[in-house]
XYZ file of N, CA and C in Angstrom:
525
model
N 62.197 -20.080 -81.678
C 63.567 -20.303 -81.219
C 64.370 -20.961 -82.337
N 65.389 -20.531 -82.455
C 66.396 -20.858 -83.705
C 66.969 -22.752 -83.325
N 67.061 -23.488 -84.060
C 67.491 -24.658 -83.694
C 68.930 -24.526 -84.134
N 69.931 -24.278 -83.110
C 71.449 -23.916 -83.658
C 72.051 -25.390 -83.531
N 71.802 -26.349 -83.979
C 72.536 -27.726 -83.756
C 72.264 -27.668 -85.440
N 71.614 -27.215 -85.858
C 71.323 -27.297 -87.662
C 72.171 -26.236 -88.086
N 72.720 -26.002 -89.580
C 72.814 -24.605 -90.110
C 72.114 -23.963 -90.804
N 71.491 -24.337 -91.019
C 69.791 -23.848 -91.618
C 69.423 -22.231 -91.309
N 69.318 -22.250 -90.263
C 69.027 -20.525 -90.057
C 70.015 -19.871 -90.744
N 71.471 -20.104 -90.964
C 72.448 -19.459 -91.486
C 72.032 -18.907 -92.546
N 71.350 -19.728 -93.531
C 71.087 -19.250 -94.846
C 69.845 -18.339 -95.189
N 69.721 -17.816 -93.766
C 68.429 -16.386 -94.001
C 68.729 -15.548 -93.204
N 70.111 -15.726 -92.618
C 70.785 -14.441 -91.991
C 71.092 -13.188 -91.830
N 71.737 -12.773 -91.661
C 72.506 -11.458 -92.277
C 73.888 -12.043 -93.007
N 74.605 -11.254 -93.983
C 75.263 -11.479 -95.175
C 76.636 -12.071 -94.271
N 76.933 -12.069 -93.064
C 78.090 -13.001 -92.705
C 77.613 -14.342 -92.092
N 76.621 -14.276 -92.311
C 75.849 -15.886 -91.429
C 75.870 -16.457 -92.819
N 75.259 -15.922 -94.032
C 74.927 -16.430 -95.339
C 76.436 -16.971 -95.547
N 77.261 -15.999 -95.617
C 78.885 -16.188 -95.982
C 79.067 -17.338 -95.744
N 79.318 -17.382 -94.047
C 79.249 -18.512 -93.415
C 78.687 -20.027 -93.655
N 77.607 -19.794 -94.174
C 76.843 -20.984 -94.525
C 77.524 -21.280 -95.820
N 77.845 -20.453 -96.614
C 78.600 -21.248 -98.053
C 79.603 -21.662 -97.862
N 80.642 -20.625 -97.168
C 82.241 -21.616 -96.426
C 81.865 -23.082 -96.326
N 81.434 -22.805 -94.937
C 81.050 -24.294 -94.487
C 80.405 -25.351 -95.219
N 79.562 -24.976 -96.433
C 78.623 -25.911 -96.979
C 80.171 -26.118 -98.279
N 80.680 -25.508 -98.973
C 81.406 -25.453 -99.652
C 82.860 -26.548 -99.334
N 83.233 -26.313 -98.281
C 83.999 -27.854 -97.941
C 83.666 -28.420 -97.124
N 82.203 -29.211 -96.902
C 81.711 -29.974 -96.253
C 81.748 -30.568 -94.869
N 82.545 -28.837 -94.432
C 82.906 -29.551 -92.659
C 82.057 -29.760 -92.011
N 80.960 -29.986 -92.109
C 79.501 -30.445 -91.026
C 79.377 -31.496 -91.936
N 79.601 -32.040 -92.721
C 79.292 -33.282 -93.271
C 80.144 -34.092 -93.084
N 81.815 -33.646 -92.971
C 82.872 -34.360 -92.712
C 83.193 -34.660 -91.438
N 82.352 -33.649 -90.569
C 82.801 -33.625 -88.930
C 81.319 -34.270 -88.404
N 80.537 -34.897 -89.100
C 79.250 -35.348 -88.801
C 79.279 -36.105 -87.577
N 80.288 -37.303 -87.521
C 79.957 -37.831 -86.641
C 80.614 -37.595 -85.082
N 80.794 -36.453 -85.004
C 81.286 -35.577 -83.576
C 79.995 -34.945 -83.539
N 79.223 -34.530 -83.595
C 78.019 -33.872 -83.451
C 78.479 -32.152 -83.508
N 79.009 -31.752 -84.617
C 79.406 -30.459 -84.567
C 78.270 -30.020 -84.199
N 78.488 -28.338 -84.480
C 77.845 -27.142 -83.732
C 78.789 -26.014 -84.199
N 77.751 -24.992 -84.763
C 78.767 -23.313 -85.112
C 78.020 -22.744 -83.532
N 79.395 -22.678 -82.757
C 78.888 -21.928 -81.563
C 79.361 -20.383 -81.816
N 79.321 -20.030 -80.617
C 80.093 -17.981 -80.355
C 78.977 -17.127 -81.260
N 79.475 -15.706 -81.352
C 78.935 -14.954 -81.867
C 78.179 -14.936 -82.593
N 79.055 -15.248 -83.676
C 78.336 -15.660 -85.374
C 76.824 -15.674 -85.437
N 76.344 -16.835 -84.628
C 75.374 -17.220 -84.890
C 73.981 -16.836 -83.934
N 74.621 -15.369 -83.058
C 73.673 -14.972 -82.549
C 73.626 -13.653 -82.956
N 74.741 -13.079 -83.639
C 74.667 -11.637 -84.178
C 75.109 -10.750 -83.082
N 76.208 -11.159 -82.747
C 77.061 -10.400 -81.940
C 78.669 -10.348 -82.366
N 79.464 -11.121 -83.651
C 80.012 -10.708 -84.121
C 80.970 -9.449 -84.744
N 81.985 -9.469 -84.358
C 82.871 -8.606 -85.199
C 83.697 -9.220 -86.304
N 84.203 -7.855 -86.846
C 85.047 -8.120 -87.803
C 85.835 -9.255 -88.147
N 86.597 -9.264 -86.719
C 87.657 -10.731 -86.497
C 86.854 -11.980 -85.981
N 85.728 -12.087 -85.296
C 85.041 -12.917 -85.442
C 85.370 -14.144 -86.083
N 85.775 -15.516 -85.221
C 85.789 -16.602 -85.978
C 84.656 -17.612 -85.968
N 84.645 -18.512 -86.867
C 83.971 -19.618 -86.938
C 83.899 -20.934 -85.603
N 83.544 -20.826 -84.208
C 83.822 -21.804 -83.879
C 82.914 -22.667 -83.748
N 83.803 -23.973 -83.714
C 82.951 -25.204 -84.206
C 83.395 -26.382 -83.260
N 82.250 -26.121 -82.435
C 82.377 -27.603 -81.034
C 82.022 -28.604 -81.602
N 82.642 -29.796 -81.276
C 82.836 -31.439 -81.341
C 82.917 -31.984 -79.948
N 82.234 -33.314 -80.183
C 82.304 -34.466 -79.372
C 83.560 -35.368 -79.227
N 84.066 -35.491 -79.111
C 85.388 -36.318 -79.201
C 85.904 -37.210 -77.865
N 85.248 -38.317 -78.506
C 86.346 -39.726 -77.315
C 87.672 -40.019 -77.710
N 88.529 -39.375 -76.865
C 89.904 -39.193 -77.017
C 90.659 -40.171 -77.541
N 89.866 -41.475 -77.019
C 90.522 -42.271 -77.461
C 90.612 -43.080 -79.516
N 89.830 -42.170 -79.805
C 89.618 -41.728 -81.328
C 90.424 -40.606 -81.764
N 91.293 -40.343 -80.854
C 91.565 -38.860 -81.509
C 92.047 -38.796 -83.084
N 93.210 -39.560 -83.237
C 93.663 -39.638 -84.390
C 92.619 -40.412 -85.773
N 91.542 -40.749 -85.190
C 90.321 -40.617 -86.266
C 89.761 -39.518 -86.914
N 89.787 -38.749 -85.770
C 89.279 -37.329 -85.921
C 90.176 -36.459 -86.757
N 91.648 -36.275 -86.055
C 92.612 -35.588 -86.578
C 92.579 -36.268 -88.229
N 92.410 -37.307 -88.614
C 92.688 -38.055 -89.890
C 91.706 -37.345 -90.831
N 90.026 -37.471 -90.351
C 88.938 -37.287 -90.760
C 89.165 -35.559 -91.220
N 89.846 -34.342 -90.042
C 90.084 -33.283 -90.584
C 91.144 -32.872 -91.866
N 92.237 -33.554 -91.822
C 93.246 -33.348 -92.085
C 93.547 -34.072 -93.521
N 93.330 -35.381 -93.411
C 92.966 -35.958 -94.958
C 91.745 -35.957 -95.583
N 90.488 -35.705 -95.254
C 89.166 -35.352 -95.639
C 89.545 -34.569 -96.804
N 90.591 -33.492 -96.988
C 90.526 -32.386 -98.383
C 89.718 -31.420 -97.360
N 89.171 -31.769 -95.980
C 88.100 -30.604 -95.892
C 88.601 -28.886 -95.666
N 90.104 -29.199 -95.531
C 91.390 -28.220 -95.513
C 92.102 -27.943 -96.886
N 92.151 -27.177 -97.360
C 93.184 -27.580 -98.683
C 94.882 -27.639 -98.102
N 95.329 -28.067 -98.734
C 96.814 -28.631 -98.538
C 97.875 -27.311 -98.274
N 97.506 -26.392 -98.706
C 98.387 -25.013 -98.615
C 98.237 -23.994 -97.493
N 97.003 -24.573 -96.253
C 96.524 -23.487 -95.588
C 97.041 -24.481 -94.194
N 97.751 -22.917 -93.398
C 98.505 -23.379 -92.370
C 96.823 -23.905 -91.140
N 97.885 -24.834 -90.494
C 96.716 -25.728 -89.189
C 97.351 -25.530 -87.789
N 97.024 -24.952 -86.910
C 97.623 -24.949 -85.859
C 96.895 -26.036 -84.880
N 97.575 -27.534 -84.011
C 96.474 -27.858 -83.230
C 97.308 -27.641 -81.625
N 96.288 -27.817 -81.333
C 97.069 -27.412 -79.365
C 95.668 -28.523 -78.119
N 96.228 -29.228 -77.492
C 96.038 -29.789 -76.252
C 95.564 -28.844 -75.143
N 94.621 -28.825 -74.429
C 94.370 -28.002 -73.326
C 93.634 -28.562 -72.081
N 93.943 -27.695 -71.233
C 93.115 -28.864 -70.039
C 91.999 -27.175 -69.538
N 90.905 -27.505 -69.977
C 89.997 -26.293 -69.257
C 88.980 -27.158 -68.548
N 88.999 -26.738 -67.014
C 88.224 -27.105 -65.743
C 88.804 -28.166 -65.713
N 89.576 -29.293 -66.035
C 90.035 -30.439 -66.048
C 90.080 -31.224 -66.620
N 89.371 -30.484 -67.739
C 88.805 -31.478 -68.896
C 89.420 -31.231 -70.580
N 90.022 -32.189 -70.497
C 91.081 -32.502 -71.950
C 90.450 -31.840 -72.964
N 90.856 -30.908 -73.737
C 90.285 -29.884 -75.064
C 91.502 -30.162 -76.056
N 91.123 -30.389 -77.520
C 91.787 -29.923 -78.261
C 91.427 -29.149 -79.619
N 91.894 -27.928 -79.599
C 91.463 -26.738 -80.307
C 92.689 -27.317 -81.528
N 91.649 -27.024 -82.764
C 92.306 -26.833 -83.790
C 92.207 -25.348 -84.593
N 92.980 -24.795 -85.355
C 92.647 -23.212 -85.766
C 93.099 -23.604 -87.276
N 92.302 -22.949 -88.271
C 93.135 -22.729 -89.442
C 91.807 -21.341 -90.008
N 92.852 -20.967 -91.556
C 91.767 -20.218 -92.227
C 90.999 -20.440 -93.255
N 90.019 -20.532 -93.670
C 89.039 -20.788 -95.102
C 89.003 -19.674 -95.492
N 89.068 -19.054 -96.713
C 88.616 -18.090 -97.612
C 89.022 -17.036 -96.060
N 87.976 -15.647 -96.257
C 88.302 -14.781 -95.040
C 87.624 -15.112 -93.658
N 87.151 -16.457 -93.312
C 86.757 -17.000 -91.955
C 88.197 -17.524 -91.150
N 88.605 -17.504 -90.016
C 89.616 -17.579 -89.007
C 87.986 -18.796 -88.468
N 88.378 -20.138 -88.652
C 88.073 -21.130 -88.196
C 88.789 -21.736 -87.149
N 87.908 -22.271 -85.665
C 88.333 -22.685 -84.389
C 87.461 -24.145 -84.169
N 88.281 -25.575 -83.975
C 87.160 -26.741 -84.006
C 87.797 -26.394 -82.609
N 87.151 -26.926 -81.830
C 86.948 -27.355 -80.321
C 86.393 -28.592 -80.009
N 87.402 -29.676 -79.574
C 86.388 -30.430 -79.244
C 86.850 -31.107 -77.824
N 85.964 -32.402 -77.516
C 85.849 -32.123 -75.539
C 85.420 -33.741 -75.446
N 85.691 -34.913 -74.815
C 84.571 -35.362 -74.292
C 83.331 -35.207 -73.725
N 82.204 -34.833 -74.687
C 81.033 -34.987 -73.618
C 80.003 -34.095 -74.910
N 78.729 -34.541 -74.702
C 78.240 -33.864 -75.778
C 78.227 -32.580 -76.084
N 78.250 -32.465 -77.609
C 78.555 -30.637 -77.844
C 77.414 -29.567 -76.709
N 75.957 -30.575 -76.727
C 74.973 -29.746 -76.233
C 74.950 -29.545 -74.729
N 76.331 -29.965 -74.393
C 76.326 -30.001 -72.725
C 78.058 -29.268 -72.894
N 78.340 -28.653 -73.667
C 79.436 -28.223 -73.436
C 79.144 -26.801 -73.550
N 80.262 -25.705 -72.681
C 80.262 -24.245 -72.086
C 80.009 -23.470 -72.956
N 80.816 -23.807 -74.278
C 80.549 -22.961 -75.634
C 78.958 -22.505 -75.950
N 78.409 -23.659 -76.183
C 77.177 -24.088 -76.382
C 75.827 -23.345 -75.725
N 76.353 -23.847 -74.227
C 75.545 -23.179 -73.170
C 75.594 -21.994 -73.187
N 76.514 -21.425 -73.037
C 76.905 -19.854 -72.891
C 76.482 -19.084 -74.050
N 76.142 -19.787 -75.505
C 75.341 -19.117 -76.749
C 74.219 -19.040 -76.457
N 73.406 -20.171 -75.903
C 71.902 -20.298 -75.630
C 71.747 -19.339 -74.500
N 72.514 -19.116 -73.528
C 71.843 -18.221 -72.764
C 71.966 -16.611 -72.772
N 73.172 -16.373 -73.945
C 73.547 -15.388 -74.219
C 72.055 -14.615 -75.596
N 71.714 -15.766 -75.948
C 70.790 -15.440 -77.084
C 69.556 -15.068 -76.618
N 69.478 -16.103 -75.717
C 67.923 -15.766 -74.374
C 68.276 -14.297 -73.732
N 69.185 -14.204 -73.294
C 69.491 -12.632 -72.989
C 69.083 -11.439 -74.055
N 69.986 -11.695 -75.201
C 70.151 -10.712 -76.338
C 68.285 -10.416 -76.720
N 67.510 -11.366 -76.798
C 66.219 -11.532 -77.184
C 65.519 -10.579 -76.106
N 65.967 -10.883 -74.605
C 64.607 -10.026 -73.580
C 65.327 -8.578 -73.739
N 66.803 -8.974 -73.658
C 67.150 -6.993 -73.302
C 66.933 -5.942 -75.008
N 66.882 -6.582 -75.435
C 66.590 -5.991 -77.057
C 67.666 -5.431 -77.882
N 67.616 -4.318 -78.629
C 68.650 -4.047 -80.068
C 69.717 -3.604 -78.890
N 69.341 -2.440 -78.306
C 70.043 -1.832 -77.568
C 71.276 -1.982 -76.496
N 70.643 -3.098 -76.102
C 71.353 -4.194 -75.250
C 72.319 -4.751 -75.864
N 72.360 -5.134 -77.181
C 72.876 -6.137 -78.492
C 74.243 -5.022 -78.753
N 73.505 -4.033 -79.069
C 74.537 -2.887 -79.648
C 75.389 -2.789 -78.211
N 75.529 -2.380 -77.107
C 76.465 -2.040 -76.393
C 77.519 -3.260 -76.287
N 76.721 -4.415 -76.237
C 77.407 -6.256 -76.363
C 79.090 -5.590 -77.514
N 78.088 -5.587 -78.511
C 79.356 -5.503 -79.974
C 80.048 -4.269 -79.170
N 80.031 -3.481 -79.014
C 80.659 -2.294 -79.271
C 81.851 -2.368 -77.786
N 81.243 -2.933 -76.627
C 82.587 -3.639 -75.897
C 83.623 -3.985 -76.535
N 82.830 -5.245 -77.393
C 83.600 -6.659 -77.795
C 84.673 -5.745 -78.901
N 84.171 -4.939 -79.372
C 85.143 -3.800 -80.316
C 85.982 -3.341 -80.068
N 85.961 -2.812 -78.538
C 87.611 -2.692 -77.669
C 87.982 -3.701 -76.680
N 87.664 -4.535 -77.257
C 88.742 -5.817 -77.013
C 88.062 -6.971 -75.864
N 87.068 -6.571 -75.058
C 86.550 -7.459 -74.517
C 85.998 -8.941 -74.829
N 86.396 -10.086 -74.361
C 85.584 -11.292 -74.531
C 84.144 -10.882 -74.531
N 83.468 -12.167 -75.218
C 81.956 -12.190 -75.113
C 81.303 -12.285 -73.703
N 81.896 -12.804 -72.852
C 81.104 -13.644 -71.461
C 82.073 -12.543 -70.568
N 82.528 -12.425 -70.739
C 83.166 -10.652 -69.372
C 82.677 -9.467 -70.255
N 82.059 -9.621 -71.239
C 81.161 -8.354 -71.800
C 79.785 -8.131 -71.097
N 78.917 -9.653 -71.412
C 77.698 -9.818 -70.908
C 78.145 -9.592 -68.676
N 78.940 -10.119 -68.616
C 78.858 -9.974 -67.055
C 78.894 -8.455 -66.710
N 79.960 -7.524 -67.552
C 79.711 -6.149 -67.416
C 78.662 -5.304 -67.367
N 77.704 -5.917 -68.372
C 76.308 -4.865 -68.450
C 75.198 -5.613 -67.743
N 75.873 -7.126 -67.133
C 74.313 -7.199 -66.318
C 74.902 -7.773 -64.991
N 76.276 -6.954 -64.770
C 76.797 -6.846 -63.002
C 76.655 -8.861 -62.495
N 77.496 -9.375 -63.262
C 77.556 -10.477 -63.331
C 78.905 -10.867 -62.504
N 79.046 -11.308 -61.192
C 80.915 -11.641 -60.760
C 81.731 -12.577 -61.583
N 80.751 -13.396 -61.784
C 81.504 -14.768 -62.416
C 80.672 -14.942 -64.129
N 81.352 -14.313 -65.124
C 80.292 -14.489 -66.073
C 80.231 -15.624 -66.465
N 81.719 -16.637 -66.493
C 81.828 -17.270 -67.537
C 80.723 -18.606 -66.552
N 80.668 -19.038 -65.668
C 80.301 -19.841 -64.157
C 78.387 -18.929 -64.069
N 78.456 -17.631 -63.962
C 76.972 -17.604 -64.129
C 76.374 -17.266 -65.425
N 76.517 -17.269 -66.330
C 75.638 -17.367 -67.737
C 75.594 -18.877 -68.103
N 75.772 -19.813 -67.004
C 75.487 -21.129 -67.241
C 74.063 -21.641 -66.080
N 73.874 -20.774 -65.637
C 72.598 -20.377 -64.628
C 71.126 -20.085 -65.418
N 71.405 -19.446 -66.509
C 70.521 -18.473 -67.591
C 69.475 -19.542 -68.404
């Protein structure tokens, strides 16, 4: 079983996990975002990726730090100074999110972060059980996944499609 709280597997990947691993190792955002307990969640890192495929990257965040955090991203250098940052406030299930977006080199990077640990957050969960899936149903299974997600489907109303799921995003947290 892959230990995805590390990036370690990245660097024996396939050539966009490798990519990936130099971005990230290259401006030190797991070293700079260390003490949120990052995580590269979504696709990426289970090989269900497309093209547009971004980098996302769950955090821990006690709100009441926020502007530690925002400081730690933003003056760290771990951004260079010329590349646009979009951040946005959200309330998903009730619970305070704030998504940051920008771009590195050709990665479309997404931080996410939440009160509550990364390893108990939906992102997270929904990779691990999506990967436990991808593993029993095999290549085949994998290939129809991408090739949804290619005309436009989310990841978690993809997986609910091919395994007659009502609630994907609510049951692939069952898995």
């Amino acid at each position: 079983m892959i230990d995805f709280t590390k990036l370690d597997y990245l660097k024996i990947g396939n050539e966009k996990q490798k990519r990936a691993y130099e971005v990230l190792t290259k401006y030190k955002i797991f070293q700079i975002l260390d003490y949120y307990s990052p995580i590269l969640a979504g696709t990426i890192p289970i090989e269900i990726d497309i093209e547009e495929s971004d980098l996302d990257i769950i955090c821990e965040l006690d709100f009441r730090y926020e502007e530690d955090f925002l400081d730690d991203i933003i003056w760290s250098k771990m951004i260079p100074m010329n590349v646009d940052l979009k951040a946005e406030y959200l309330d998903i299930s009730g619970e305070k999110s704030l998504v940051i977006n920008f771009r590195l080199e050709e990665f479309l990077i997404e931080i996410f972060a939440q009160n509550k640990p990364t390893i108990q957050q939906n992102a997270y969960l929904h990779m691990i059980a999506e990967h436990k899936i991808l593993r029993e149903k095999g290549e085949e299974f994998k290939q129809k996944i991408i090739d949804l997600k290619k005309k436009g489907i989310k990841t978690e109303p993809a997986f609910g499609m091919l395994l007659g799921l009502e609630n994907p995003y609510e049951d692939l947290l069952k898995f």
